[in-house]
Amino acid sequence: MIVVKDLVRQFKSGDRTIKPVNGVSFELEKGSLASIVGKSGSGKSTLLSLLGALDKPTSGDVVVDGVSLAGLPDGKLTEYRRRDIGFVFQQFNLIPNLSAVDNVMLPMEFAGVRKAARLQRAKELLEQVQLDPEKHSRRTNRLSGGEQQRVAIARALANEPKLILADEPTGNLDEQTGEHIIELLSSLSRDHNTTILVVTHDRSLAKKTERCFRLQQGRLTEEVRTESRR
Amino acid sequence: MSVLARSVGNAFRNKIRTAAVVAVLAVAIGLALAMLVANQAVGAKVQELNASVGTTLTVNPAGGQGFEGGGEPLTTAEAETAASVANVTSVVGTKALRLQTATAGTTDSATGTTQQGPGGGFGPGGQQATVTTNLTAAVDAGTLGNRNGSAGTTGTTGTQPVRALPITATGIGAEVDSTGKALDITSGTGLGDYTAAEAKTLVGTSLAEKNSLTVGSTFTIQDKTFTVAGIFDAGTTFGNNAVYVTLPEAQTLAETPDELSSMIVTVNSMENVDSTKTAVQDALGTDKADVTQGQRNLETAVSSLDSVKNISMVAFIAALATAGIIILLIMVMLVRERRREIGVLKAIGARNRTIGLQFVLESLVLVALGSVVGAVIASLASGGIASALISSNSTTTAATTTQRGGGLAGAMPNGAVPGGGLPGGGLPGGQGGPFGGASQLLTSVTASVSPGVLAAGIAAVFAVAIIGALVPALLTARIRPIEVLRGE
Ligand SMILES: Nc1ncnc2c1ncn2[C@@H]1O[C@H](COP(=O)(O)OP(=O)(O)OP(=O)(O)O)[C@@H](O)[C@H]1O
Ligand SMILES: [Mg+2]
């Protein structure tokens, strides 16, 4: 259960301050699948970084399972990112000189998973995101954008996080592969009780989520749904 | 994939840059190691010099050195007096004899020249008794010998010039040469008890060769048969044209029991040499004995070697610091370059210490490569560096040494002394006295690369590298995970 309370993040650019996130409040049930839509530059990535403890809000708080992130020291925030969060970055952000498998193994290494176990799981995850087995050991800077995106998704799933924050996870994928990724994410929320929040421009993806939020002028509004999930 | 594997991988990410960094590091590390090796070599040499002759005083009869001057001979009683002075660790008496080849001796007696000079042997030039032997000197008279020889004979009867040179025989109270340096016995044994009269000798290598002597061979001095107990190598041609017998034996041969030609006083430490010199002089009386500090010239040598030692230590530290700074700058550059990537690692949950460790290990990979190449450079260059450092310093030292060596040469005959101890008969100087070899000692500093020194040097390099890498590693802790969202 995630409770977001009056979250504000402002940036100073020159003598102007901009507030891409300006008083956002919402709650997400455990295991729900939700999406955020909004124009480019509306602050979607900024909001996601606050939820994932990559950044600290100017004011407001995020409470995850009763624990307030605002009150956590840096070491605990690192632990939160490692254990509880799976982040899929808009720019993938893989380590370019490491292979796909090594990239997926990294979060598990930081969590202290034994080597054989992490290799095993990394391979399974790469299969789940439908990356060619022959590309598992290829350096990620030699993979296509879509392939990199799938490795990034596999890496986000590595430590079985309770919250997955995915920034445009299907942006570089063809329709069919995109469908598969959406299917994978919704099965995670269904079967593993994982809470999933995706930022997307993809109408069909947004339609498939239980809840859909729109970010506009720093404020989040929930779109009222008539049709039910799928 | 572990932190270490990742660090190694990162170290080779940009191969050309890695090669450049390793090359620069190798030069700095190689220089540091070469300087350390030079420092150790010179340090060892200084110790050796100090240990061998650095703390000895030479006592000669007042007014006389070698064959010159007059005065009363030293006695065993005076040796005991000297031994009781504070800070004196040992007193070794010597009794110098001159061995004249029997035929040359005959010539002398035939022309009526006595074996001993005016003054019954204790006057001028009477420091050394001349006795006959069946040995032939290993040194040819040569120009110097003949010049000195004729100068000597004109003073007497001006007959046939003496061509055969005398051999130095010294009675010694311990297994040291006439300058107090330990004898280097290359075959056979020492004389055993140096305080007992015994018909055993130690023979210099060239003299032994000239007369086909080996351990166990016999020859005669004053018609008495002596056995060769050992062969020694003094390092110089002149020094090897010599015979050592025990002190009592020499005194018996010279028929002057209890008399000493000189005494070698060993002082317990370098610092006490000056004060002890004064104390020994006071104890023996200025009218009885002259106390000289034979190694004055070596002090110059030692102090110049000491400065070489200091220079090389400073250079070692400077090269080490350079290596540290290179690492620091390279790692700072790498941290800045990989800012975003560090953000990624943090965003997916890496601890600060994991990232810091990764960067320290990466720098150590570079240093390890630099050390391997540097050690090769050092082992090739250190010999050259050490001798270059020393030769530039020892040129001046060698000059002083030669001059002073001339002045001291009288303490030991230098092959230029003719028979018939005449006042001023043999001019001191020429082929170098006991300290003529000082410059040789200096240049013989061998900068051998010992694995221990190399290991210590590399350990120092790694310690400095860790310090150098720690700063950038700590910088990574300040990078925030949000960097991951910033553009490159
Ligand atoms: N560190 C920063 N300093 C100043 N301005 C920033 C910073 N980070 C983001 N912004 C600004 O905040 C606004 C929101 O940016 P954000 O990346 O959240 O947009 P977005 O909704 O993800 O857009 P897109 O759909 O294009 O990814 C933008 O105008 C951006 O320029
Ligand atoms: Mg964005």
mmCIF file with all atom_site columns, N, CA, C and O in Angstrom, chain A residues 45 49 53-55 78 81-82 89 91 93 95-98 102 105-107 109-110 115 118 155, chain B residues 1-3 6 9-10 13 340-341 344-351 354 480-482 484-486:
data_model
loop_
_atom_site.group_PDB
_atom_site.id
_atom_site.type_symbol
_atom_site.label_atom_id
_atom_site.label_alt_id
_atom_site.label_comp_id
_atom_site.label_asym_id
_atom_site.label_entity_id
_atom_site.label_seq_id
_atom_site.pdbx_PDB_ins_code
_atom_site.Cartn_x
_atom_site.Cartn_y
_atom_site.Cartn_z
_atom_site.occupancy
_atom_site.B_iso_or_equiv
_atom_site.pdbx_formal_charge
_atom_site.auth_seq_id
_atom_site.auth_comp_id
_atom_site.auth_asym_id
_atom_site.auth_atom_id
_atom_site.pdbx_PDB_model_num
ATOM 1   N N  . SER A 1 45  ? 8.283  11.664  -15.169 1.00 0.00 ? 45  SER A N  1
ATOM 2   C CA . SER A 1 45  ? 9.535  11.040  -14.706 1.00 0.00 ? 45  SER A CA 1
ATOM 3   C C  . SER A 1 45  ? 9.929  11.586  -13.347 1.00 0.00 ? 45  SER A C  1
ATOM 4   O O  . SER A 1 45  ? 10.429 10.848  -12.479 1.00 0.00 ? 45  SER A O  1
ATOM 5   N N  . SER A 1 49  ? 10.574 9.352   -9.964  1.00 0.00 ? 49  SER A N  1
ATOM 6   C CA . SER A 1 49  ? 11.853 9.350   -9.243  1.00 0.00 ? 49  SER A CA 1
ATOM 7   C C  . SER A 1 49  ? 11.636 9.627   -7.750  1.00 0.00 ? 49  SER A C  1
ATOM 8   O O  . SER A 1 49  ? 12.390 9.135   -6.908  1.00 0.00 ? 49  SER A O  1
ATOM 9   N N  . ALA A 1 53  ? 12.501 6.925   -4.642  1.00 0.00 ? 53  ALA A N  1
ATOM 10  C CA . ALA A 1 53  ? 13.559 7.404   -3.751  1.00 0.00 ? 53  ALA A CA 1
ATOM 11  C C  . ALA A 1 53  ? 14.875 7.674   -4.481  1.00 0.00 ? 53  ALA A C  1
ATOM 12  O O  . ALA A 1 53  ? 15.950 7.545   -3.924  1.00 0.00 ? 53  ALA A O  1
ATOM 13  N N  . LEU A 1 54  ? 14.761 8.031   -5.765  1.00 0.00 ? 54  LEU A N  1
ATOM 14  C CA . LEU A 1 54  ? 15.964 8.479   -6.461  1.00 0.00 ? 54  LEU A CA 1
ATOM 15  C C  . LEU A 1 54  ? 16.203 9.944   -6.137  1.00 0.00 ? 54  LEU A C  1
ATOM 16  O O  . LEU A 1 54  ? 17.306 10.443  -6.209  1.00 0.00 ? 54  LEU A O  1
ATOM 17  N N  . ASP A 1 55  ? 15.152 10.614  -5.773  1.00 0.00 ? 55  ASP A N  1
ATOM 18  C CA . ASP A 1 55  ? 15.203 12.047  -5.535  1.00 0.00 ? 55  ASP A CA 1
ATOM 19  C C  . ASP A 1 55  ? 14.373 12.335  -4.291  1.00 0.00 ? 55  ASP A C  1
ATOM 20  O O  . ASP A 1 55  ? 13.531 11.521  -3.889  1.00 0.00 ? 55  ASP A O  1
ATOM 21  N N  . THR A 1 78  ? 18.739 3.487   0.259   1.00 0.00 ? 78  THR A N  1
ATOM 22  C CA . THR A 1 78  ? 19.447 2.578   -0.648  1.00 0.00 ? 78  THR A CA 1
ATOM 23  C C  . THR A 1 78  ? 18.851 1.174   -0.542  1.00 0.00 ? 78  THR A C  1
ATOM 24  O O  . THR A 1 78  ? 18.598 0.503   -1.549  1.00 0.00 ? 78  THR A O  1
ATOM 25  N N  . ARG A 1 81  ? 15.518 1.056   -2.260  1.00 0.00 ? 81  ARG A N  1
ATOM 26  C CA . ARG A 1 81  ? 15.661 0.952   -3.718  1.00 0.00 ? 81  ARG A CA 1
ATOM 27  C C  . ARG A 1 81  ? 16.066 -0.456  -4.133  1.00 0.00 ? 81  ARG A C  1
ATOM 28  O O  . ARG A 1 81  ? 15.617 -0.994  -5.135  1.00 0.00 ? 81  ARG A O  1
ATOM 29  N N  . ARG A 1 82  ? 16.940 -1.048  -3.334  1.00 0.00 ? 82  ARG A N  1
ATOM 30  C CA . ARG A 1 82  ? 17.459 -2.363  -3.673  1.00 0.00 ? 82  ARG A CA 1
ATOM 31  C C  . ARG A 1 82  ? 16.404 -3.458  -3.508  1.00 0.00 ? 82  ARG A C  1
ATOM 32  O O  . ARG A 1 82  ? 16.276 -4.340  -4.346  1.00 0.00 ? 82  ARG A O  1
ATOM 33  N N  . PHE A 1 89  ? 13.977 2.518   -16.422 1.00 0.00 ? 89  PHE A N  1
ATOM 34  C CA . PHE A 1 89  ? 14.230 3.911   -16.802 1.00 0.00 ? 89  PHE A CA 1
ATOM 35  C C  . PHE A 1 89  ? 13.818 4.162   -18.245 1.00 0.00 ? 89  PHE A C  1
ATOM 36  O O  . PHE A 1 89  ? 13.898 3.280   -19.104 1.00 0.00 ? 89  PHE A O  1
ATOM 37  N N  . GLN A 1 91  ? 15.453 5.904   -20.279 1.00 0.00 ? 91  GLN A N  1
ATOM 38  C CA . GLN A 1 91  ? 16.641 5.724   -21.137 1.00 0.00 ? 91  GLN A CA 1
ATOM 39  C C  . GLN A 1 91  ? 17.354 4.386   -20.876 1.00 0.00 ? 91  GLN A C  1
ATOM 40  O O  . GLN A 1 91  ? 18.534 4.262   -21.164 1.00 0.00 ? 91  GLN A O  1
ATOM 41  N N  . ASN A 1 93  ? 19.327 2.910   -19.170 1.00 0.00 ? 93  ASN A N  1
ATOM 42  C CA . ASN A 1 93  ? 20.412 3.007   -18.199 1.00 0.00 ? 93  ASN A CA 1
ATOM 43  C C  . ASN A 1 93  ? 21.017 1.666   -17.815 1.00 0.00 ? 93  ASN A C  1
ATOM 44  O O  . ASN A 1 93  ? 21.197 1.352   -16.640 1.00 0.00 ? 93  ASN A O  1
ATOM 45  N N  . ILE A 1 95  ? 24.380 -0.902  -17.845 1.00 0.00 ? 95  ILE A N  1
ATOM 46  C CA . ILE A 1 95  ? 25.825 -0.677  -17.796 1.00 0.00 ? 95  ILE A CA 1
ATOM 47  C C  . ILE A 1 95  ? 26.369 -1.183  -19.139 1.00 0.00 ? 95  ILE A C  1
ATOM 48  O O  . ILE A 1 95  ? 26.308 -2.384  -19.428 1.00 0.00 ? 95  ILE A O  1
ATOM 49  N N  . PRO A 1 96  ? 26.892 -0.267  -19.970 1.00 0.00 ? 96  PRO A N  1
ATOM 50  C CA . PRO A 1 96  ? 27.152 -0.596  -21.372 1.00 0.00 ? 96  PRO A CA 1
ATOM 51  C C  . PRO A 1 96  ? 28.209 -1.684  -21.600 1.00 0.00 ? 96  PRO A C  1
ATOM 52  O O  . PRO A 1 96  ? 28.118 -2.423  -22.570 1.00 0.00 ? 96  PRO A O  1
ATOM 53  N N  . ASN A 1 97  ? 29.191 -1.784  -20.697 1.00 0.00 ? 97  ASN A N  1
ATOM 54  C CA . ASN A 1 97  ? 30.255 -2.766  -20.961 1.00 0.00 ? 97  ASN A CA 1
ATOM 55  C C  . ASN A 1 97  ? 29.993 -4.110  -20.301 1.00 0.00 ? 97  ASN A C  1
ATOM 56  O O  . ASN A 1 97  ? 30.850 -4.982  -20.309 1.00 0.00 ? 97  ASN A O  1
ATOM 57  N N  . LEU A 1 98  ? 28.799 -4.248  -19.716 1.00 0.00 ? 98  LEU A N  1
ATOM 58  C CA . LEU A 1 98  ? 28.450 -5.546  -19.138 1.00 0.00 ? 98  LEU A CA 1
ATOM 59  C C  . LEU A 1 98  ? 27.442 -6.247  -20.049 1.00 0.00 ? 98  LEU A C  1
ATOM 60  O O  . LEU A 1 98  ? 26.677 -5.602  -20.766 1.00 0.00 ? 98  LEU A O  1
ATOM 61  N N  . ASP A 1 102 ? 24.780 -10.075 -17.021 1.00 0.00 ? 102 ASP A N  1
ATOM 62  C CA . ASP A 1 102 ? 25.462 -9.386  -15.921 1.00 0.00 ? 102 ASP A CA 1
ATOM 63  C C  . ASP A 1 102 ? 24.654 -8.199  -15.429 1.00 0.00 ? 102 ASP A C  1
ATOM 64  O O  . ASP A 1 102 ? 24.591 -7.936  -14.223 1.00 0.00 ? 102 ASP A O  1
ATOM 65  N N  . MET A 1 105 ? 21.943 -9.438  -13.321 1.00 0.00 ? 105 MET A N  1
ATOM 66  C CA . MET A 1 105 ? 22.457 -10.004 -12.072 1.00 0.00 ? 105 MET A CA 1
ATOM 67  C C  . MET A 1 105 ? 22.858 -8.930  -11.053 1.00 0.00 ? 105 MET A C  1
ATOM 68  O O  . MET A 1 105 ? 22.939 -9.210  -9.853  1.00 0.00 ? 105 MET A O  1
ATOM 69  N N  . LEU A 1 106 ? 23.156 -7.715  -11.535 1.00 0.00 ? 106 LEU A N  1
ATOM 70  C CA . LEU A 1 106 ? 23.676 -6.669  -10.636 1.00 0.00 ? 106 LEU A CA 1
ATOM 71  C C  . LEU A 1 106 ? 22.829 -6.417  -9.381  1.00 0.00 ? 106 LEU A C  1
ATOM 72  O O  . LEU A 1 106 ? 23.375 -6.480  -8.270  1.00 0.00 ? 106 LEU A O  1
ATOM 73  N N  . PRO A 1 107 ? 21.509 -6.157  -9.523  1.00 0.00 ? 107 PRO A N  1
ATOM 74  C CA . PRO A 1 107 ? 20.734 -5.883  -8.309  1.00 0.00 ? 107 PRO A CA 1
ATOM 75  C C  . PRO A 1 107 ? 20.756 -7.066  -7.345  1.00 0.00 ? 107 PRO A C  1
ATOM 76  O O  . PRO A 1 107 ? 20.750 -6.874  -6.130  1.00 0.00 ? 107 PRO A O  1
ATOM 77  N N  . GLU A 1 109 ? 23.288 -9.141  -7.028  1.00 0.00 ? 109 GLU A N  1
ATOM 78  C CA . GLU A 1 109 ? 24.603 -9.128  -6.383  1.00 0.00 ? 109 GLU A CA 1
ATOM 79  C C  . GLU A 1 109 ? 24.583 -8.159  -5.206  1.00 0.00 ? 109 GLU A C  1
ATOM 80  O O  . GLU A 1 109 ? 25.067 -8.485  -4.114  1.00 0.00 ? 109 GLU A O  1
ATOM 81  N N  . PHE A 1 110 ? 23.994 -6.973  -5.430  1.00 0.00 ? 110 PHE A N  1
ATOM 82  C CA . PHE A 1 110 ? 23.939 -5.988  -4.349  1.00 0.00 ? 110 PHE A CA 1
ATOM 83  C C  . PHE A 1 110 ? 23.095 -6.500  -3.191  1.00 0.00 ? 110 PHE A C  1
ATOM 84  O O  . PHE A 1 110 ? 23.322 -6.140  -2.043  1.00 0.00 ? 110 PHE A O  1
ATOM 85  N N  . LYS A 1 115 ? 25.896 -16.590 -6.363  1.00 0.00 ? 115 LYS A N  1
ATOM 86  C CA . LYS A 1 115 ? 26.197 -16.428 -7.778  1.00 0.00 ? 115 LYS A CA 1
ATOM 87  C C  . LYS A 1 115 ? 25.398 -17.371 -8.690  1.00 0.00 ? 115 LYS A C  1
ATOM 88  O O  . LYS A 1 115 ? 24.802 -16.939 -9.678  1.00 0.00 ? 115 LYS A O  1
ATOM 89  N N  . ARG A 1 118 ? 21.811 -16.301 -8.877  1.00 0.00 ? 118 ARG A N  1
ATOM 90  C CA . ARG A 1 118 ? 21.518 -15.089 -9.659  1.00 0.00 ? 118 ARG A CA 1
ATOM 91  C C  . ARG A 1 118 ? 21.652 -15.346 -11.159 1.00 0.00 ? 118 ARG A C  1
ATOM 92  O O  . ARG A 1 118 ? 20.877 -14.803 -11.960 1.00 0.00 ? 118 ARG A O  1
ATOM 93  N N  . ARG A 1 155 ? 15.931 -6.517  -15.470 1.00 0.00 ? 155 ARG A N  1
ATOM 94  C CA . ARG A 1 155 ? 16.724 -6.064  -14.321 1.00 0.00 ? 155 ARG A CA 1
ATOM 95  C C  . ARG A 1 155 ? 15.810 -5.531  -13.210 1.00 0.00 ? 155 ARG A C  1
ATOM 96  O O  . ARG A 1 155 ? 16.051 -5.790  -12.026 1.00 0.00 ? 155 ARG A O  1
ATOM 97  N N  . MET B 2 1   ? 29.255 -12.192 -11.723 1.00 0.00 ? 1   MET B N  1
ATOM 98  C CA . MET B 2 1   ? 30.230 -11.103 -11.871 1.00 0.00 ? 1   MET B CA 1
ATOM 99  C C  . MET B 2 1   ? 30.408 -10.403 -10.530 1.00 0.00 ? 1   MET B C  1
ATOM 100 O O  . MET B 2 1   ? 29.462 -9.975  -9.895  1.00 0.00 ? 1   MET B O  1
ATOM 101 N N  . SER B 2 2   ? 31.647 -10.315 -10.059 1.00 0.00 ? 2   SER B N  1
ATOM 102 C CA . SER B 2 2   ? 31.890 -9.730  -8.740  1.00 0.00 ? 2   SER B CA 1
ATOM 103 C C  . SER B 2 2   ? 32.415 -8.312  -8.893  1.00 0.00 ? 2   SER B C  1
ATOM 104 O O  . SER B 2 2   ? 32.653 -7.838  -9.994  1.00 0.00 ? 2   SER B O  1
ATOM 105 N N  . VAL B 2 3   ? 32.563 -7.639  -7.734  1.00 0.00 ? 3   VAL B N  1
ATOM 106 C CA . VAL B 2 3   ? 33.091 -6.269  -7.760  1.00 0.00 ? 3   VAL B CA 1
ATOM 107 C C  . VAL B 2 3   ? 34.463 -6.264  -8.434  1.00 0.00 ? 3   VAL B C  1
ATOM 108 O O  . VAL B 2 3   ? 34.754 -5.407  -9.264  1.00 0.00 ? 3   VAL B O  1
ATOM 109 N N  . ARG B 2 6   ? 34.271 -6.709  -12.134 1.00 0.00 ? 6   ARG B N  1
ATOM 110 C CA . ARG B 2 6   ? 33.780 -5.477  -12.737 1.00 0.00 ? 6   ARG B CA 1
ATOM 111 C C  . ARG B 2 6   ? 34.878 -4.428  -12.794 1.00 0.00 ? 6   ARG B C  1
ATOM 112 O O  . ARG B 2 6   ? 35.029 -3.721  -13.777 1.00 0.00 ? 6   ARG B O  1
ATOM 113 N N  . GLY B 2 9   ? 37.290 -5.289  -15.492 1.00 0.00 ? 9   GLY B N  1
ATOM 114 C CA . GLY B 2 9   ? 36.646 -4.953  -16.760 1.00 0.00 ? 9   GLY B CA 1
ATOM 115 C C  . GLY B 2 9   ? 36.667 -3.455  -17.031 1.00 0.00 ? 9   GLY B C  1
ATOM 116 O O  . GLY B 2 9   ? 36.996 -3.018  -18.125 1.00 0.00 ? 9   GLY B O  1
ATOM 117 N N  . ASN B 2 10  ? 36.355 -2.676  -15.993 1.00 0.00 ? 10  ASN B N  1
ATOM 118 C CA . ASN B 2 10  ? 36.348 -1.222  -16.159 1.00 0.00 ? 10  ASN B CA 1
ATOM 119 C C  . ASN B 2 10  ? 37.730 -0.680  -16.473 1.00 0.00 ? 10  ASN B C  1
ATOM 120 O O  . ASN B 2 10  ? 37.866 0.282   -17.226 1.00 0.00 ? 10  ASN B O  1
ATOM 121 N N  . ARG B 2 13  ? 38.268 -0.757  -20.095 1.00 0.00 ? 13  ARG B N  1
ATOM 122 C CA . ARG B 2 13  ? 37.162 -0.279  -20.907 1.00 0.00 ? 13  ARG B CA 1
ATOM 123 C C  . ARG B 2 13  ? 37.644 0.536   -22.088 1.00 0.00 ? 13  ARG B C  1
ATOM 124 O O  . ARG B 2 13  ? 37.151 0.393   -23.192 1.00 0.00 ? 13  ARG B O  1
ATOM 125 N N  . ARG B 2 340 ? 26.944 9.369   -14.367 1.00 0.00 ? 340 ARG B N  1
ATOM 126 C CA . ARG B 2 340 ? 25.617 8.829   -14.636 1.00 0.00 ? 340 ARG B CA 1
ATOM 127 C C  . ARG B 2 340 ? 25.548 7.340   -14.290 1.00 0.00 ? 340 ARG B C  1
ATOM 128 O O  . ARG B 2 340 ? 24.585 6.865   -13.689 1.00 0.00 ? 340 ARG B O  1
ATOM 129 N N  . GLU B 2 341 ? 26.611 6.625   -14.648 1.00 0.00 ? 341 GLU B N  1
ATOM 130 C CA . GLU B 2 341 ? 26.638 5.192   -14.373 1.00 0.00 ? 341 GLU B CA 1
ATOM 131 C C  . GLU B 2 341 ? 26.641 4.915   -12.871 1.00 0.00 ? 341 GLU B C  1
ATOM 132 O O  . GLU B 2 341 ? 26.016 3.955   -12.399 1.00 0.00 ? 341 GLU B O  1
ATOM 133 N N  . VAL B 2 344 ? 23.218 5.146   -11.807 1.00 0.00 ? 344 VAL B N  1
ATOM 134 C CA . VAL B 2 344 ? 22.482 3.910   -12.128 1.00 0.00 ? 344 VAL B CA 1
ATOM 135 C C  . VAL B 2 344 ? 22.701 2.878   -11.032 1.00 0.00 ? 344 VAL B C  1
ATOM 136 O O  . VAL B 2 344 ? 21.748 2.278   -10.509 1.00 0.00 ? 344 VAL B O  1
ATOM 137 N N  . LEU B 2 345 ? 23.984 2.679   -10.665 1.00 0.00 ? 345 LEU B N  1
ATOM 138 C CA . LEU B 2 345 ? 24.298 1.675   -9.646  1.00 0.00 ? 345 LEU B CA 1
ATOM 139 C C  . LEU B 2 345 ? 23.570 2.003   -8.349  1.00 0.00 ? 345 LEU B C  1
ATOM 140 O O  . LEU B 2 345 ? 23.024 1.113   -7.681  1.00 0.00 ? 345 LEU B O  1
ATOM 141 N N  . LYS B 2 346 ? 23.562 3.284   -7.988  1.00 0.00 ? 346 LYS B N  1
ATOM 142 C CA . LYS B 2 346 ? 22.877 3.672   -6.755  1.00 0.00 ? 346 LYS B CA 1
ATOM 143 C C  . LYS B 2 346 ? 21.368 3.475   -6.890  1.00 0.00 ? 346 LYS B C  1
ATOM 144 O O  . LYS B 2 346 ? 20.706 3.046   -5.948  1.00 0.00 ? 346 LYS B O  1
ATOM 145 N N  . ALA B 2 347 ? 20.829 3.807   -8.077  1.00 0.00 ? 347 ALA B N  1
ATOM 146 C CA . ALA B 2 347 ? 19.388 3.697   -8.290  1.00 0.00 ? 347 ALA B CA 1
ATOM 147 C C  . ALA B 2 347 ? 18.921 2.255   -8.194  1.00 0.00 ? 347 ALA B C  1
ATOM 148 O O  . ALA B 2 347 ? 17.796 1.990   -7.783  1.00 0.00 ? 347 ALA B O  1
ATOM 149 N N  . ILE B 2 348 ? 19.789 1.304   -8.561  1.00 0.00 ? 348 ILE B N  1
ATOM 150 C CA . ILE B 2 348 ? 19.369 -0.092  -8.450  1.00 0.00 ? 348 ILE B CA 1
ATOM 151 C C  . ILE B 2 348 ? 19.859 -0.709  -7.142  1.00 0.00 ? 348 ILE B C  1
ATOM 152 O O  . ILE B 2 348 ? 19.840 -1.918  -6.967  1.00 0.00 ? 348 ILE B O  1
ATOM 153 N N  . GLY B 2 349 ? 20.312 0.143   -6.206  1.00 0.00 ? 349 GLY B N  1
ATOM 154 C CA . GLY B 2 349 ? 20.522 -0.333  -4.843  1.00 0.00 ? 349 GLY B CA 1
ATOM 155 C C  . GLY B 2 349 ? 21.942 -0.629  -4.415  1.00 0.00 ? 349 GLY B C  1
ATOM 156 O O  . GLY B 2 349 ? 22.143 -1.282  -3.390  1.00 0.00 ? 349 GLY B O  1
ATOM 157 N N  . ALA B 2 350 ? 22.958 -0.152  -5.182  1.00 0.00 ? 350 ALA B N  1
ATOM 158 C CA . ALA B 2 350 ? 24.337 -0.400  -4.745  1.00 0.00 ? 350 ALA B CA 1
ATOM 159 C C  . ALA B 2 350 ? 24.657 0.492   -3.559  1.00 0.00 ? 350 ALA B C  1
ATOM 160 O O  . ALA B 2 350 ? 24.273 1.652   -3.528  1.00 0.00 ? 350 ALA B O  1
ATOM 161 N N  . ARG B 2 351 ? 25.365 -0.070  -2.583  1.00 0.00 ? 351 ARG B N  1
ATOM 162 C CA . ARG B 2 351 ? 25.793 0.725   -1.429  1.00 0.00 ? 351 ARG B CA 1
ATOM 163 C C  . ARG B 2 351 ? 26.978 1.599   -1.845  1.00 0.00 ? 351 ARG B C  1
ATOM 164 O O  . ARG B 2 351 ? 27.731 1.259   -2.747  1.00 0.00 ? 351 ARG B O  1
ATOM 165 N N  . THR B 2 354 ? 30.247 -0.288  -1.836  1.00 0.00 ? 354 THR B N  1
ATOM 166 C CA . THR B 2 354 ? 30.455 -1.192  -2.975  1.00 0.00 ? 354 THR B CA 1
ATOM 167 C C  . THR B 2 354 ? 31.042 -0.424  -4.158  1.00 0.00 ? 354 THR B C  1
ATOM 168 O O  . THR B 2 354 ? 31.984 -0.882  -4.810  1.00 0.00 ? 354 THR B O  1
ATOM 169 N N  . ARG B 2 480 ? 24.398 11.529  -6.356  1.00 0.00 ? 480 ARG B N  1
ATOM 170 C CA . ARG B 2 480 ? 23.055 11.109  -5.973  1.00 0.00 ? 480 ARG B CA 1
ATOM 171 C C  . ARG B 2 480 ? 22.433 10.235  -7.066  1.00 0.00 ? 480 ARG B C  1
ATOM 172 O O  . ARG B 2 480 ? 22.768 10.377  -8.248  1.00 0.00 ? 480 ARG B O  1
ATOM 173 N N  . PRO B 2 481 ? 21.550 9.342   -6.673  1.00 0.00 ? 481 PRO B N  1
ATOM 174 C CA . PRO B 2 481 ? 20.985 8.415   -7.662  1.00 0.00 ? 481 PRO B CA 1
ATOM 175 C C  . PRO B 2 481 ? 20.218 9.121   -8.782  1.00 0.00 ? 481 PRO B C  1
ATOM 176 O O  . PRO B 2 481 ? 20.108 8.587   -9.885  1.00 0.00 ? 481 PRO B O  1
ATOM 177 N N  . ILE B 2 482 ? 19.741 10.344  -8.519  1.00 0.00 ? 482 ILE B N  1
ATOM 178 C CA . ILE B 2 482 ? 18.956 11.057  -9.523  1.00 0.00 ? 482 ILE B CA 1
ATOM 179 C C  . ILE B 2 482 ? 19.789 11.407  -10.771 1.00 0.00 ? 482 ILE B C  1
ATOM 180 O O  . ILE B 2 482 ? 19.246 11.678  -11.836 1.00 0.00 ? 482 ILE B O  1
ATOM 181 N N  . VAL B 2 484 ? 20.976 9.588   -12.606 1.00 0.00 ? 484 VAL B N  1
ATOM 182 C CA . VAL B 2 484 ? 20.588 8.633   -13.628 1.00 0.00 ? 484 VAL B CA 1
ATOM 183 C C  . VAL B 2 484 ? 19.623 9.250   -14.643 1.00 0.00 ? 484 VAL B C  1
ATOM 184 O O  . VAL B 2 484 ? 19.573 8.841   -15.795 1.00 0.00 ? 484 VAL B O  1
ATOM 185 N N  . LEU B 2 485 ? 18.881 10.258  -14.221 1.00 0.00 ? 485 LEU B N  1
ATOM 186 C CA . LEU B 2 485 ? 17.908 10.860  -15.129 1.00 0.00 ? 485 LEU B CA 1
ATOM 187 C C  . LEU B 2 485 ? 18.495 12.011  -15.948 1.00 0.00 ? 485 LEU B C  1
ATOM 188 O O  . LEU B 2 485 ? 17.877 12.502  -16.879 1.00 0.00 ? 485 LEU B O  1
ATOM 189 N N  . ARG B 2 486 ? 19.718 12.451  -15.554 1.00 0.00 ? 486 ARG B N  1
ATOM 190 C CA . ARG B 2 486 ? 20.349 13.549  -16.284 1.00 0.00 ? 486 ARG B CA 1
ATOM 191 C C  . ARG B 2 486 ? 20.906 13.042  -17.611 1.00 0.00 ? 486 ARG B C  1
ATOM 192 O O  . ARG B 2 486 ? 21.341 11.901  -17.712 1.00 0.00 ? 486 ARG B O  1
#
